[in-house]
CSV table of C-alpha atoms in Angstrom, one decimal:
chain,number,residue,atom,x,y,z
A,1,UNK,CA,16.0,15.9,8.5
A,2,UNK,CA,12.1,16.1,8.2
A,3,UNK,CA,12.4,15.9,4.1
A,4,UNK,CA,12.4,11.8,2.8
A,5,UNK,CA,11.9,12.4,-0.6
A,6,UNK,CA,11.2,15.1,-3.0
A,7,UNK,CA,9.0,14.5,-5.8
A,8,UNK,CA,9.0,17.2,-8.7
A,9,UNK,CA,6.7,14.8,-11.1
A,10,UNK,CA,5.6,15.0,-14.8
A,11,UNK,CA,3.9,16.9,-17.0
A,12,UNK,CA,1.1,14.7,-19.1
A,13,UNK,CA,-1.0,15.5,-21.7
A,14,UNK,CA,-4.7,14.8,-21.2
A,15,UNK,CA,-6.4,15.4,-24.6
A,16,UNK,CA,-7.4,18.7,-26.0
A,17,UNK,CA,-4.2,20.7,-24.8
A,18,UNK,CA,-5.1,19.9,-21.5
A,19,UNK,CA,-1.6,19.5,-19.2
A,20,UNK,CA,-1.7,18.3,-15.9
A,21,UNK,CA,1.6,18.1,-13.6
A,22,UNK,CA,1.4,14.3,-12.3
A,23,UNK,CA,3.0,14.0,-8.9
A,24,UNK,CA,2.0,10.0,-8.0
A,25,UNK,CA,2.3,7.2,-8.7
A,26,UNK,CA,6.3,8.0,-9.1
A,27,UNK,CA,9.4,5.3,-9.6
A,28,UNK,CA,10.3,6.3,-6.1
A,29,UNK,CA,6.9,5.9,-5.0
A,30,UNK,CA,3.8,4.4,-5.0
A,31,UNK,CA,1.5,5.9,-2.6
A,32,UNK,CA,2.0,8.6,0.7
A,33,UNK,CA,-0.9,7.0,3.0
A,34,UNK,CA,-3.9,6.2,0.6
A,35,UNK,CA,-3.1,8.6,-2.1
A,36,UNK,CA,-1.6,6.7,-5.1
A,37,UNK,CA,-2.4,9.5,-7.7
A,38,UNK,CA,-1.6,12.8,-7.4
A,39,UNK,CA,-2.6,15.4,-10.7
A,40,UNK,CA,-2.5,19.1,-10.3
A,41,UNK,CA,-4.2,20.4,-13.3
A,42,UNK,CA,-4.1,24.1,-14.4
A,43,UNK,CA,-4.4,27.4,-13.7
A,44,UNK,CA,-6.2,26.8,-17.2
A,45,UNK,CA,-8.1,29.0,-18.9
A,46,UNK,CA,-11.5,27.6,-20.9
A,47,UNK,CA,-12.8,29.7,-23.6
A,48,UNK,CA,-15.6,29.1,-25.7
A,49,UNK,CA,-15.8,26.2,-28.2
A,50,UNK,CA,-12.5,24.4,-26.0
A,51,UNK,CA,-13.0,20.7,-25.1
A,52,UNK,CA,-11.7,19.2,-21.6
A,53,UNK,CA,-14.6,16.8,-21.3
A,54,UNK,CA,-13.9,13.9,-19.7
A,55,UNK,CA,-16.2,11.4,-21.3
A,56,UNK,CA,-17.7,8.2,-19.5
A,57,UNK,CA,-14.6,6.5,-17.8
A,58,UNK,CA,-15.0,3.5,-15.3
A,59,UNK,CA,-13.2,2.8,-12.3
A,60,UNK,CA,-12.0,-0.2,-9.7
A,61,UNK,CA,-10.8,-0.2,-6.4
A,62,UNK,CA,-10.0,3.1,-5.4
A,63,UNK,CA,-11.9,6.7,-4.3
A,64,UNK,CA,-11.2,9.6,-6.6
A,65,UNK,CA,-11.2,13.3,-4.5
A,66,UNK,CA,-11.2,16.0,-6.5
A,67,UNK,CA,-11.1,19.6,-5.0
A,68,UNK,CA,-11.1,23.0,-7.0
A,69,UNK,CA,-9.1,26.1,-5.8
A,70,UNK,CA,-11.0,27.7,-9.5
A,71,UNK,CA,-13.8,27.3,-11.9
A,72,UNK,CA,-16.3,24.3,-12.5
A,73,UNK,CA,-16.9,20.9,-13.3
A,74,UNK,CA,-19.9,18.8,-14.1
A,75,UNK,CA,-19.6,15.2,-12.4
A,76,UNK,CA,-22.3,12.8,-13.7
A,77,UNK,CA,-21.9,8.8,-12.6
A,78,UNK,CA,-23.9,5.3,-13.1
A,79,UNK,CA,-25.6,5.8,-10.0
A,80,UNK,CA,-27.7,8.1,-11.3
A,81,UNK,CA,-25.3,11.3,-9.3
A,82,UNK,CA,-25.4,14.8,-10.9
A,83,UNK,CA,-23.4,17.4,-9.0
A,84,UNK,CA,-21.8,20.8,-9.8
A,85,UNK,CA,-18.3,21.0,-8.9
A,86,UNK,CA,-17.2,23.8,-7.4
A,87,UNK,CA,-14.2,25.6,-5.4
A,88,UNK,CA,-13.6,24.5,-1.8
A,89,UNK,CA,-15.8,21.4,-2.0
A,90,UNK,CA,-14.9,18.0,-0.9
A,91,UNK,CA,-16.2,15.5,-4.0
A,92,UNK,CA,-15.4,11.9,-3.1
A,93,UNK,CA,-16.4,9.3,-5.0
A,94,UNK,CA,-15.9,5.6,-4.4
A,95,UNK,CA,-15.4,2.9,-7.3
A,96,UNK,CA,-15.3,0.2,-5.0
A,97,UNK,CA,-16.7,-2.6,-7.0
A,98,UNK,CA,-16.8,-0.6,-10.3
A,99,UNK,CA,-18.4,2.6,-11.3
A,100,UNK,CA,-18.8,4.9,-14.3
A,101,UNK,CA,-18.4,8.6,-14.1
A,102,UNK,CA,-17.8,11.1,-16.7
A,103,UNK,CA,-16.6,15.1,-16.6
A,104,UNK,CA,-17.7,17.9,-18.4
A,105,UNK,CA,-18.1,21.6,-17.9
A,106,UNK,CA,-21.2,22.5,-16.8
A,107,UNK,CA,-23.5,23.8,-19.8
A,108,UNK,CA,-24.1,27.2,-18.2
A,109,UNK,CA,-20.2,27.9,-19.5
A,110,UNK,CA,-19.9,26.8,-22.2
A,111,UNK,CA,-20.6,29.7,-23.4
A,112,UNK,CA,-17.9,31.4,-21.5
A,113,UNK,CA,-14.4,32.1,-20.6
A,114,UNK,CA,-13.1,31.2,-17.1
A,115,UNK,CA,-10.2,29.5,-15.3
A,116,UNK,CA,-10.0,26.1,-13.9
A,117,UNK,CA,-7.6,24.4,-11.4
A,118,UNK,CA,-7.6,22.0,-9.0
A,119,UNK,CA,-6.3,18.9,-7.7
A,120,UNK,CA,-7.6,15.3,-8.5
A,121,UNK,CA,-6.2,12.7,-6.1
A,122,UNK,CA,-7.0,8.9,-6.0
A,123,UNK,CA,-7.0,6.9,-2.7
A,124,UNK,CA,-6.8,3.5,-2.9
A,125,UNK,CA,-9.1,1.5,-0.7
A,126,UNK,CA,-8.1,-1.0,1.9
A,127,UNK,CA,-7.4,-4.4,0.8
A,128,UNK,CA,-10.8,-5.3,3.0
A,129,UNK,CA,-13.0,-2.7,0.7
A,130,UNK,CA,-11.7,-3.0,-2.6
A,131,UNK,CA,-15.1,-4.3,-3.7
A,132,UNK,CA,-17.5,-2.2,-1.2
A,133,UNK,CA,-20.1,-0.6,-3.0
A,134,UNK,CA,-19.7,2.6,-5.0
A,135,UNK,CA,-21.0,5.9,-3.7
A,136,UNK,CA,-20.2,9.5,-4.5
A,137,UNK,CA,-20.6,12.1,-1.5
A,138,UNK,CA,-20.6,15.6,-2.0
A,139,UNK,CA,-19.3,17.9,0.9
A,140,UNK,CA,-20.0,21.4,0.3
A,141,UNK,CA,-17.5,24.2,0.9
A,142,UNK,CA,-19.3,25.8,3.8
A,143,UNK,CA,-19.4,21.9,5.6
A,144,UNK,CA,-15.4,21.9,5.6
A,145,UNK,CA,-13.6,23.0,8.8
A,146,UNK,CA,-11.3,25.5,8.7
A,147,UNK,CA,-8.9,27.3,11.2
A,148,UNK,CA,-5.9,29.8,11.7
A,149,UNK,CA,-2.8,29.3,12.9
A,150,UNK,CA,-0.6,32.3,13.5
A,151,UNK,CA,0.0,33.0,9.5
A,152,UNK,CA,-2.1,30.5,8.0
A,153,UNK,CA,-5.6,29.8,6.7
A,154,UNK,CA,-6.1,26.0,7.1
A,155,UNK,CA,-8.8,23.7,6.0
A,156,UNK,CA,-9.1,20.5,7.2
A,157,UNK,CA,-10.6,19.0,3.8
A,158,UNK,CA,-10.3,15.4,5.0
A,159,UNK,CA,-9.3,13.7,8.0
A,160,UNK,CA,-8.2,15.8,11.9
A,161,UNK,CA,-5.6,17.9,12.5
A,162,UNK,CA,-5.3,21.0,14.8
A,163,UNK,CA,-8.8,19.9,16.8
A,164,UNK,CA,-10.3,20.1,13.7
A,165,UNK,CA,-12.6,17.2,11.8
A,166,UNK,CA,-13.9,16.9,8.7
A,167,UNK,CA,-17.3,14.9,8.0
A,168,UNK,CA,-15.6,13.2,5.0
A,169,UNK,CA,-15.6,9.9,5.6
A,170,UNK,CA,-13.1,7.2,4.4
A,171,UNK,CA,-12.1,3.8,4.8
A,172,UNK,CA,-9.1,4.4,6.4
A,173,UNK,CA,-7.2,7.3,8.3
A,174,UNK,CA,-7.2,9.8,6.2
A,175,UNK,CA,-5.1,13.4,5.8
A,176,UNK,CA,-6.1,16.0,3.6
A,177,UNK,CA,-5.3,19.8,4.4
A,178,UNK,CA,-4.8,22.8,2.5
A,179,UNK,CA,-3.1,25.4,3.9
A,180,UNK,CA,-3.0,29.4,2.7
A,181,UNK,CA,0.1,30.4,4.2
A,182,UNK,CA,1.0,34.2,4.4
A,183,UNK,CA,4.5,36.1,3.6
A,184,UNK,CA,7.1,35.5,5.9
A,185,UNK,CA,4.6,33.3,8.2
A,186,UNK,CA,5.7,29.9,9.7
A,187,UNK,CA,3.5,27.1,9.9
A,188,UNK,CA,4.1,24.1,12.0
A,189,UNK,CA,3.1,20.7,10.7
A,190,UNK,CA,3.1,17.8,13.5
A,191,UNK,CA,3.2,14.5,12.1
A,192,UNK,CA,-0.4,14.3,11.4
A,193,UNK,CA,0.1,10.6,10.2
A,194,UNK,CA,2.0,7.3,9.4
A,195,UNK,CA,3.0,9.0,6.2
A,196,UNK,CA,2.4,12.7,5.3
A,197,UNK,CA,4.0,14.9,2.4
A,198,UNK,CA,3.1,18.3,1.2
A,199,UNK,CA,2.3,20.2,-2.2
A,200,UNK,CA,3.6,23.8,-2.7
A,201,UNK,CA,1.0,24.5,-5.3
A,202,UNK,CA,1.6,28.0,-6.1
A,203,UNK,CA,5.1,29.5,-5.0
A,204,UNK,CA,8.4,28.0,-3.2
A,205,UNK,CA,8.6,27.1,0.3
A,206,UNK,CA,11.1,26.2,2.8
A,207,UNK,CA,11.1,23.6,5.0
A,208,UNK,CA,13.1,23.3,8.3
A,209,UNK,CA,16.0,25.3,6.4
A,210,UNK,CA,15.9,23.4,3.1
A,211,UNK,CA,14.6,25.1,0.2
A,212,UNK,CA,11.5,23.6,-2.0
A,213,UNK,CA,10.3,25.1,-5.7
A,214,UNK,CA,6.9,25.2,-6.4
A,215,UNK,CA,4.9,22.2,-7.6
A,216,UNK,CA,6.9,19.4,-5.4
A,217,UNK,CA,5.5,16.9,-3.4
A,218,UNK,CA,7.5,16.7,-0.5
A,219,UNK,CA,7.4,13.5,1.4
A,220,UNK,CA,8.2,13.6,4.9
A,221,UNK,CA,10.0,10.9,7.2
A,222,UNK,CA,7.9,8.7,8.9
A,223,UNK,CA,6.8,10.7,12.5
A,224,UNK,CA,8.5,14.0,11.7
A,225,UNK,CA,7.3,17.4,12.3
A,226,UNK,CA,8.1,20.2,9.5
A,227,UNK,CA,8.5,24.4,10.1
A,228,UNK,CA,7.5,25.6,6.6
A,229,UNK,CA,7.5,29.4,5.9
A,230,UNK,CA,7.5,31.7,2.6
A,231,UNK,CA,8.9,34.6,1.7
A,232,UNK,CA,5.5,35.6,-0.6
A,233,UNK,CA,1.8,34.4,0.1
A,234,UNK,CA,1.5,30.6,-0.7
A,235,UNK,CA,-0.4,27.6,-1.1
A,236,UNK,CA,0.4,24.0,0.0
A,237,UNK,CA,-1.6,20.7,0.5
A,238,UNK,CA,-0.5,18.0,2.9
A,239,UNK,CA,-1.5,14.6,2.0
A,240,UNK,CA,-1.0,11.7,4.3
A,241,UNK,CA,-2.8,8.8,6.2
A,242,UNK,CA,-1.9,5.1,7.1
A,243,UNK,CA,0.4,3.5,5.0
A,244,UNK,CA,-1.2,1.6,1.8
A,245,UNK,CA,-0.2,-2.0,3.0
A,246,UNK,CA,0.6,-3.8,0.3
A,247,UNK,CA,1.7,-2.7,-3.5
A,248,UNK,CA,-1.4,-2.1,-5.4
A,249,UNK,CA,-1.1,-2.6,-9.6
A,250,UNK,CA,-2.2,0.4,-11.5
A,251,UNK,CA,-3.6,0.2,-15.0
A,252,UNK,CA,-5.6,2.7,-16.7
A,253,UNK,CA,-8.3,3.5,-14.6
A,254,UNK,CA,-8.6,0.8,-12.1
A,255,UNK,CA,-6.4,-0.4,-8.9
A,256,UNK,CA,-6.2,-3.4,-7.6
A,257,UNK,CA,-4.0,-6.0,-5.1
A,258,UNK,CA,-5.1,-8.3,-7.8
A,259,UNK,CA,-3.7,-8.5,-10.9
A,260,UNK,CA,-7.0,-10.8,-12.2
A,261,UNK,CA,-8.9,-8.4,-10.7
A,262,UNK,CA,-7.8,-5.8,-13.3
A,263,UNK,CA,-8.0,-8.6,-15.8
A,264,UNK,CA,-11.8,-8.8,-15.3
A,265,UNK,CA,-12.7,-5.0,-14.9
A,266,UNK,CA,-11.2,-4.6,-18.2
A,267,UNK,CA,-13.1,-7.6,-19.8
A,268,UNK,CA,-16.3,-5.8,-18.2
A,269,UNK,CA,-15.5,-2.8,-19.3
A,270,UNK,CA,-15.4,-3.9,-23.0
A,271,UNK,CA,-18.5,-5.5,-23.1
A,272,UNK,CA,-20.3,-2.8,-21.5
A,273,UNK,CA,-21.7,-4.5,-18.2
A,274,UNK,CA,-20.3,-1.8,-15.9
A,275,UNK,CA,-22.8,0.5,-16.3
A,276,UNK,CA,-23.6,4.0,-18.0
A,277,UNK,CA,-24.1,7.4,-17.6
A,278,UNK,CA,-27.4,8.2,-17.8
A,279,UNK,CA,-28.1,10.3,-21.0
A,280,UNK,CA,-24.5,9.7,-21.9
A,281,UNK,CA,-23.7,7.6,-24.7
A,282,UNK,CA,-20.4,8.4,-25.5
A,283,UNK,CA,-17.4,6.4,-23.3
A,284,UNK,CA,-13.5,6.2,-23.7
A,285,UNK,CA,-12.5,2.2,-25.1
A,286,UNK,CA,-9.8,0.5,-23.0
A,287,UNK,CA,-6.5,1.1,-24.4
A,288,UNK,CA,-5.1,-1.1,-27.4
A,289,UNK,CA,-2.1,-2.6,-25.3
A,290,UNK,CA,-4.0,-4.4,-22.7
A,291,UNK,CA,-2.7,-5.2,-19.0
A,292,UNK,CA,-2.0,-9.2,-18.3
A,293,UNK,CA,-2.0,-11.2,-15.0
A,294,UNK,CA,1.5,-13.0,-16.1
């Protein structure tokens, strides 16, 4: 059977009645190729006066990707980075060494209602990169490849598949697709990668004859192929890429193959030497119960 391991995750509350469903890290799992985080947050709807500000944050060792399918987010960083995020754009930003980066919505809505959802994935770096320098690289929606396959829309957000590539680049090979699949349609995945799973973000799925509810992360056996149809339009990501080599510890917001590592980006982090956001001078404190090396 294609299906290793299904994942139906959590739901966790962000602040400010904002829910996300968090698919990875899991007890079962760590990581499926790079991707050791995995939130799919909304369909929300923002109305006037809410709050889902993400204020500054830093991170360590890892590259957050965060895609919309709806609505807009305002990503400002240390390195002086201001971009509008919007739907259908790659936005990948590496921490590397260390970086600070907040959230907001953008000020032009503030004053409105609208809907917001997306997926925010973190990528751990190679062992070899975990201190390269930080950089944030916007991809715009028009720059990502896209294809279709019988029944299916598909765009390759990250990575190549179907003799499509995307100009994202990463630090490793990479698997990111999203895939619009239509009623009764039948898309054939080929094993893309090392390690691949898929999201059904919107509306059940079967694959190869087993049935799968919406919001599960399917993890796929290493070098299988997967049929997947629907019975009513659909949306899934696939996920995938080399496998992580090596556990990685995750606390807070930074990742690491060093415990002391963590250890020090949290000592940084309190006494402020990490950066700011420029013309930002609010920040979220570490968490009371700190993380140890023993």
């Amino acid at each position: 059977m294609p299906v290793d391991l299904t994942l139906t995750g959590h739901d966790k509350d962000l602040g400010g009645g904002f829910r996300v469903r968090r698919l990875l890290p899991a007890g079962q799992r760590q990581a499926v190729g790079p991707f050791l985080f995995f939130d799919h947050f909304g369909p929300v709807t923002v109305a006037p006066g809410d709050s889902h500000d993400v204020r500054p944050h830093p991170h360590i060792g890892l590259a957050t990707v965060t895609y919309l399918f709806d609505g807009a987010i305002m990503h400002r960083d240390s390195l002086g980075f201001s971009q509008r995020i919007e739907p259908g754009a790659i936005n990948w930003m590496t921490a590397g060494r260390g970086i600070v980066h907040s959230e907001r919505a953008p000020q032009e809505l503030k004053a409105s209602t609208y809907v917001n959802h997306g997926i925010q994935l973190w990528a751990a770096l190679p062992r070899e990169h975990e201190e390269a320098a930080p950089d944030f690289v916007h991809t715009p929606a028009s720059s990502i490849p896209s294809l279709v396959l019988g029944g299916a829309q598909v765009r390759v957000l990250i990575g190549e598949a179907f003799g499509q590539r995307s100009p994202v680049r990463t630090f490793s090979t990479t698997v990111y697709l999203d895939v619009q699949l239509a009623a009764g349609a039948v898309f054939e995945l080929p094993p893309l990668a090392e390690e691949l799973a898929l999201y059904a973000v919107d509306g059940p799925v079967v694959v190869d004859g087993e049935p799968v509810a919406a919001h599960t992360l399917v993890v796929l056996a290493p070098g299988a192929a997967a049929s997947i149809t629907a019975g009513d339009p659909v949306r899934l990501m696939v996920i995938g890429g080399d496998a992580l080599g090596g556990h990685r510890f995750m606390w807070w917001n930074f990742v690491s193959s060093r415990k002391e590592r963590i250890v020090q980006a949290s000592r940084d982090w309190e006494a402020q030497t990490m950066g700011q956001v420029p013309g930002d001078a609010e920040l979220i404190a570490l968490p009371e119960r700190r993380f140890t090396s023993e």
